[in-house]
Short mmCIF file of C-alpha atoms in Angstrom, two decimals:
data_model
loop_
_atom_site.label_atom_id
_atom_site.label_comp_id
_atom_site.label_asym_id
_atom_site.label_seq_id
_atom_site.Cartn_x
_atom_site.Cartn_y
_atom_site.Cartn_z
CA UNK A 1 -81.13 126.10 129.74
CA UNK A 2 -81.74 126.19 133.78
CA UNK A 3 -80.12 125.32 136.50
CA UNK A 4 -80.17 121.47 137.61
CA UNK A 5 -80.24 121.20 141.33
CA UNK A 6 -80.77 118.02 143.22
CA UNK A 7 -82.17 119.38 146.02
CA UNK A 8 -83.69 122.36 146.59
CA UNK A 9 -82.48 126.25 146.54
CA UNK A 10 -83.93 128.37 148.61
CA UNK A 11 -83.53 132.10 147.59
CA UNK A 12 -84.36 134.24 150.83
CA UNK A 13 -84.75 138.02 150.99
CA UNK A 14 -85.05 140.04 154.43
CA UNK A 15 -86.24 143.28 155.83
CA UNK A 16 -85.38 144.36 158.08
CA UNK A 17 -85.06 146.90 161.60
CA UNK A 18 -81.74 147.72 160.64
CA UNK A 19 -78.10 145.98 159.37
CA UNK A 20 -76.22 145.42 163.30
CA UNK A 21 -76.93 141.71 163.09
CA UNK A 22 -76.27 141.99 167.31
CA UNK A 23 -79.13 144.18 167.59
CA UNK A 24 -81.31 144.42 164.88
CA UNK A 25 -84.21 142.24 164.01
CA UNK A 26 -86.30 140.99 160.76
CA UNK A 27 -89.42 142.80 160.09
CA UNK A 28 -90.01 140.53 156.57
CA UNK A 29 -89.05 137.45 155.27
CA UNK A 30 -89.64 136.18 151.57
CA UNK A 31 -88.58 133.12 150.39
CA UNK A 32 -88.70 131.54 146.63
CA UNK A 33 -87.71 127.43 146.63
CA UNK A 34 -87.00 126.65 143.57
CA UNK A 35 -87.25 122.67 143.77
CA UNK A 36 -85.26 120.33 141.45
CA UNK A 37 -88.48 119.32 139.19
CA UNK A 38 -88.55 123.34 137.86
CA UNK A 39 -91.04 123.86 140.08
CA UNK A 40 -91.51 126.82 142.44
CA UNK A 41 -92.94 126.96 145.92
CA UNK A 42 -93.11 130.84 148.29
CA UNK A 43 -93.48 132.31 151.56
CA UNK A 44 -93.75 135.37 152.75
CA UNK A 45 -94.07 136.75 156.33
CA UNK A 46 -94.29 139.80 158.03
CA UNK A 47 -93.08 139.60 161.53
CA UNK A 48 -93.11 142.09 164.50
CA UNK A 49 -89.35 142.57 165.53
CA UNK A 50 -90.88 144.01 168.84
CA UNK A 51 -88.43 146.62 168.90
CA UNK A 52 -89.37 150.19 167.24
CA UNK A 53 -88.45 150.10 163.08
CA UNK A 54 -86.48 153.56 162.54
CA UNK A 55 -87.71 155.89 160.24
CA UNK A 56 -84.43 155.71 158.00
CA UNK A 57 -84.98 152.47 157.29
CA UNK A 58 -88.95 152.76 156.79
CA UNK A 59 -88.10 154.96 154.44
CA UNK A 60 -86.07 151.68 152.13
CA UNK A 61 -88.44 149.33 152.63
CA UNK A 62 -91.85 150.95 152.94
CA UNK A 63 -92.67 149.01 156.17
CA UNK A 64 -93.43 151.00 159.27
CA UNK A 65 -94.74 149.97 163.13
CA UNK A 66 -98.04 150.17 162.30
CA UNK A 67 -98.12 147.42 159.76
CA UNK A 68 -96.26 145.20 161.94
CA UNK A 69 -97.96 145.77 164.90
CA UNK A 70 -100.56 142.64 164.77
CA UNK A 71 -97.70 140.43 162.99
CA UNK A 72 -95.91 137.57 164.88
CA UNK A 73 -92.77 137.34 166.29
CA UNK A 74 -89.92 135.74 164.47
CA UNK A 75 -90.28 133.01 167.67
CA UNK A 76 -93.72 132.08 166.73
CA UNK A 77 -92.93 131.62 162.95
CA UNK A 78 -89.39 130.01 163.07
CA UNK A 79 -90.36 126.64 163.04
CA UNK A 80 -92.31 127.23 160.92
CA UNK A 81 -89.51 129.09 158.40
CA UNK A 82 -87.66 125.79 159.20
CA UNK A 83 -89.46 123.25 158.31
CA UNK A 84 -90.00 125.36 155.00
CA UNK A 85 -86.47 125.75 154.57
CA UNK A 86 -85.15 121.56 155.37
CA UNK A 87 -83.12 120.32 153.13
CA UNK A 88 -82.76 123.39 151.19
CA UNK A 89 -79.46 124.77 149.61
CA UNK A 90 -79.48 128.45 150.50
CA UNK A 91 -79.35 131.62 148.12
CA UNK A 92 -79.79 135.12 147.60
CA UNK A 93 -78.50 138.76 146.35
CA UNK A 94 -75.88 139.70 149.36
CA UNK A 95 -77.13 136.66 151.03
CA UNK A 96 -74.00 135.49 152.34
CA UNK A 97 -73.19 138.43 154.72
CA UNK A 98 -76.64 139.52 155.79
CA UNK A 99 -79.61 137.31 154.59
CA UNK A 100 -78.53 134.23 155.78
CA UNK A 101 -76.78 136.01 158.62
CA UNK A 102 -79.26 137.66 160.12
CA UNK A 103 -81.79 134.64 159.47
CA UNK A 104 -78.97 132.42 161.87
CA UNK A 105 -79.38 134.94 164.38
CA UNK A 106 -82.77 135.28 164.44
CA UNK A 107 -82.97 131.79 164.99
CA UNK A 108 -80.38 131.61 167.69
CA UNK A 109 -82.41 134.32 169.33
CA UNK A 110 -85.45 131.83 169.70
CA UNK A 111 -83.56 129.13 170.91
CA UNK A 112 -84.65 126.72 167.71
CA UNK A 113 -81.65 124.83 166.32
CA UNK A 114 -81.18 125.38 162.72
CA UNK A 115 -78.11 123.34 161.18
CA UNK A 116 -76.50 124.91 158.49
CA UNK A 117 -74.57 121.99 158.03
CA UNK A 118 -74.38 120.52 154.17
CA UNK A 119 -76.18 123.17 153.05
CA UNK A 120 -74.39 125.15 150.01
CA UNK A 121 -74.81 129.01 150.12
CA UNK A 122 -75.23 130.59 146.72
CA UNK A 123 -74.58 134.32 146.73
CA UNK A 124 -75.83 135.91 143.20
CA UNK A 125 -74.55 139.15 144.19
CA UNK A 126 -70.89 137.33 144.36
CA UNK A 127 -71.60 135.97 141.12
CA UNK A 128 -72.42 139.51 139.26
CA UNK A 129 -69.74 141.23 141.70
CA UNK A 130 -67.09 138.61 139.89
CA UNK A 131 -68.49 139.11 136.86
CA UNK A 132 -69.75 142.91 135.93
CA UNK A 133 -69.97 145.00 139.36
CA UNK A 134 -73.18 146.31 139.72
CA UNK A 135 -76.45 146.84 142.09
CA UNK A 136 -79.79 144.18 142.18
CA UNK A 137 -81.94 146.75 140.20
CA UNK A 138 -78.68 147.13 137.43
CA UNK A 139 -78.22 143.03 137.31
CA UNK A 140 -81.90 142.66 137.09
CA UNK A 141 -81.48 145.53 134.16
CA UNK A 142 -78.44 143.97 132.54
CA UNK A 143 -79.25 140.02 132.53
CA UNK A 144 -83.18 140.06 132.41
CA UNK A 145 -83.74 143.24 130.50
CA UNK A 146 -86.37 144.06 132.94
CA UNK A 147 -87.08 146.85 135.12
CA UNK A 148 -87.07 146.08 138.54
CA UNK A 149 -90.26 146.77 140.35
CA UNK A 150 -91.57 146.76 143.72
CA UNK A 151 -87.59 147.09 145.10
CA UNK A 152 -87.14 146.42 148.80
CA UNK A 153 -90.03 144.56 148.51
CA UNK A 154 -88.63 140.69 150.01
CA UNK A 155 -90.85 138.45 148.00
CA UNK A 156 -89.93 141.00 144.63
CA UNK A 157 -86.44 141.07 145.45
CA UNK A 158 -85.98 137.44 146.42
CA UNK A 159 -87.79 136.55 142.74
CA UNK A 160 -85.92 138.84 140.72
CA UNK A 161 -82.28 137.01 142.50
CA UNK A 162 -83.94 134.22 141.35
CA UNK A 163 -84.23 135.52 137.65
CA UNK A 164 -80.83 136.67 137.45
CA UNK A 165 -79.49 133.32 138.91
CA UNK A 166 -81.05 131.64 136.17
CA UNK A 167 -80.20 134.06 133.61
CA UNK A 168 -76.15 134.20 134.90
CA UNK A 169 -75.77 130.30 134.41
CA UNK A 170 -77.09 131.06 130.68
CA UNK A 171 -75.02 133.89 130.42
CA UNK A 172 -71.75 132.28 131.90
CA UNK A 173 -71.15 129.03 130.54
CA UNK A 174 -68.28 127.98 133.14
CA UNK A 175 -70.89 128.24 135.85
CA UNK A 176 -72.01 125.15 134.96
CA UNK A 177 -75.83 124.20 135.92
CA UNK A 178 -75.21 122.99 139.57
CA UNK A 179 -74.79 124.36 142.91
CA UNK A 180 -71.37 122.51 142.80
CA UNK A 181 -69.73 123.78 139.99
CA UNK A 182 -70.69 127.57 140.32
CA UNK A 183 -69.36 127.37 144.05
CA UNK A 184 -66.52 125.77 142.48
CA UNK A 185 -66.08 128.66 140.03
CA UNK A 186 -66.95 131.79 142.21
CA UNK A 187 -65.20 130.18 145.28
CA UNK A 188 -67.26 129.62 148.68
CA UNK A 189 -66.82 132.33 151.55
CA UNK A 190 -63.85 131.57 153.95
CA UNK A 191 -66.11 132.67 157.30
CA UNK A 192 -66.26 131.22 160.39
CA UNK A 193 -69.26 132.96 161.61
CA UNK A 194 -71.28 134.93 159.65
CA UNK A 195 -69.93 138.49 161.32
CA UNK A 196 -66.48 137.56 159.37
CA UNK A 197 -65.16 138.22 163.08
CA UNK A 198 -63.12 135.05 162.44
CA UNK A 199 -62.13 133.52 158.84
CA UNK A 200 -60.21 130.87 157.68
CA UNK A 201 -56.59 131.31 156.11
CA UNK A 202 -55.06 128.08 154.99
CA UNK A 203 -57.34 126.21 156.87
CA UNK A 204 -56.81 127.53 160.20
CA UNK A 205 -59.64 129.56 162.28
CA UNK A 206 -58.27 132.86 162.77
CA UNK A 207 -59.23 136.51 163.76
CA UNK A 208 -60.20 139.35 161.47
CA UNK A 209 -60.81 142.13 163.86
CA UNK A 210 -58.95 143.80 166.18
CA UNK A 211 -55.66 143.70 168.58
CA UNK A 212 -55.07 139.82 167.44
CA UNK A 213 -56.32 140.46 163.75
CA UNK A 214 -54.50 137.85 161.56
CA UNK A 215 -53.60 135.38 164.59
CA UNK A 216 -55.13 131.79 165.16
CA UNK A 217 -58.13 131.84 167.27
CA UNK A 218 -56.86 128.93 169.69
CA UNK A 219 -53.25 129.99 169.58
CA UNK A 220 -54.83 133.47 171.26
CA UNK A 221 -57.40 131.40 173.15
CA UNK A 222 -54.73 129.38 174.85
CA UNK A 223 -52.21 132.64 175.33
CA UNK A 224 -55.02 135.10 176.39
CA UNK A 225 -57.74 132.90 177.80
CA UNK A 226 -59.36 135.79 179.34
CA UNK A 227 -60.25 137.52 175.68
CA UNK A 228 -62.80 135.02 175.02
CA UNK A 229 -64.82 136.25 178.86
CA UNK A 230 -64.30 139.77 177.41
CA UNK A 231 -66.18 138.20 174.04
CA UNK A 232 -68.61 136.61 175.28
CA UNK A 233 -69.66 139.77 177.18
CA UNK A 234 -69.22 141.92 174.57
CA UNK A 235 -71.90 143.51 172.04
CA UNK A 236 -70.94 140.31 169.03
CA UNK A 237 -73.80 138.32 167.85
CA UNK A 238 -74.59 135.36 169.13
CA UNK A 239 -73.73 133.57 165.98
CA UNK A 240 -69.64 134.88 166.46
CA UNK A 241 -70.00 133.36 170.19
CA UNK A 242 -71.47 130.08 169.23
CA UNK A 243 -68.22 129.61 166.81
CA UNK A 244 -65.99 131.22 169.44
CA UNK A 245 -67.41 128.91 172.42
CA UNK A 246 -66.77 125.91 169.83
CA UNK A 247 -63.41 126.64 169.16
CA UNK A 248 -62.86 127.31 172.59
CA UNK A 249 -64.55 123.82 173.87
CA UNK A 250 -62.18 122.14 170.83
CA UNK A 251 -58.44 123.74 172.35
CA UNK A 252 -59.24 123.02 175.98
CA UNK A 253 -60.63 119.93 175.26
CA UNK A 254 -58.54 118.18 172.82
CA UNK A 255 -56.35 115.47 174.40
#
């Protein structure tokens, strides 16, 4: 049994400086695409975040300044990354609040466009969190029998989500075999922007930080126009402002 996509899923694994998605940058990218025919298709980049890589998080991942030194920048490669990633549903293990996150940013960052709209986002870490609670070395333990090597590693890690996806929609028959029905059983993410610094509740855009936590975005927008300057300013990531700027244009716009 294996999962039957009709388009394809990419699983992506980063690397990265550290996890402030404002200020921190990528350092490695791995990506597995799984393509509907069962077929598999990688890459796998090292890229110079041109900011100094601290030694704590050296330390995870095994990649220090020295090794990144002669890499490219994530502006050089992201077209690149793009074009590798069109017309892919998107995946991986935490994916949903950092991988794909921080890839949005980085992209943002160069000034390349890349839609995420369509695209379904498949987080096997949500899966085994609603499932049996554990870590990516445990899940890769408990579904594939297998010891995980090479962790922190992005093109090991991304490989082994992609394992575990495949052995989850064996092991949990009410996943189904499509990217439809195991969104449909886990439930998709209720974010605005990837920061969570806005989320939907019964449809409506609304904050999840702060002084105006739990109140619509426009109904603050349109009472305290002056917190979205004092946003916009502020140390958020330019994914948050994007959404914020759109929501913005939408209330002072609208007829």
């Amino acid at each position: 049994m294996s999962l039957q996509i009709l388009r394809p899923l990419a699983i992506i694994d980063l690397e990265t400086t550290g996890i402030d998605l404002a200020t921190d940058k990528i350092i490695e990218i791995a990506i597995v695409k799984l393509m509907p025919d069962g077929t598999i298709q990688k890459k796998r980049k090292l890229i110079n975040p041109q900011k100094p890589i601290p030694q704590a998080s050296s330390n995870v991942h095994g990649i220090t300044d020295e090794m990144i030194k002669d890499a490219p920048t994530f502006k050089q490669v992201a077209n690149e990354i793009k074009q590798f990633l069109a017309g892919c549903d998107l995946g991986g293990y935490n994916s949903n609040r950092f991988d794909i996150p921080m890839l949005v940013e980085e992209f943002l960052r160069s000034g390349l466009e890349f839609s995420m709209e369509g695209r379904k986002l498949v987080d096997v870490q949500k899966i085994f969190h609603s499932m049996e609670q554990r870590t990516l070395s445990a899940a890769y333990k408990f579904y594939c029998n297998k010891v995980l090597e090479n962790a922190h590693s992005a093109e090991a890690d991304a490989e082994a989500t992609l394992e575990i996806l495949h052995a989850q929609v064996v092991r949990y028959p009410q996943l189904g075999l499509s990217i439809e029905t195991i969104l449909n059983c886990i439930g998709e993410d209720d974010c605005v922007d990837f920061a969570r610094r806005m989320i939907m509740i019964d449809g409506i855009e609304t904050f999840n930080f702060g002084k105006h936590k739990g109140k619509p975005v426009a109904h603050v927008l349109k009472a305290e126009p002056q917190y979205y300057d004092w946003m916009m300013k502020g140390d958020f990531s330019l994914h948050t402002k994007q959404k914020l700027t759109e929501i913005f244009n939408r209330t002072f716009l609208k007829k």
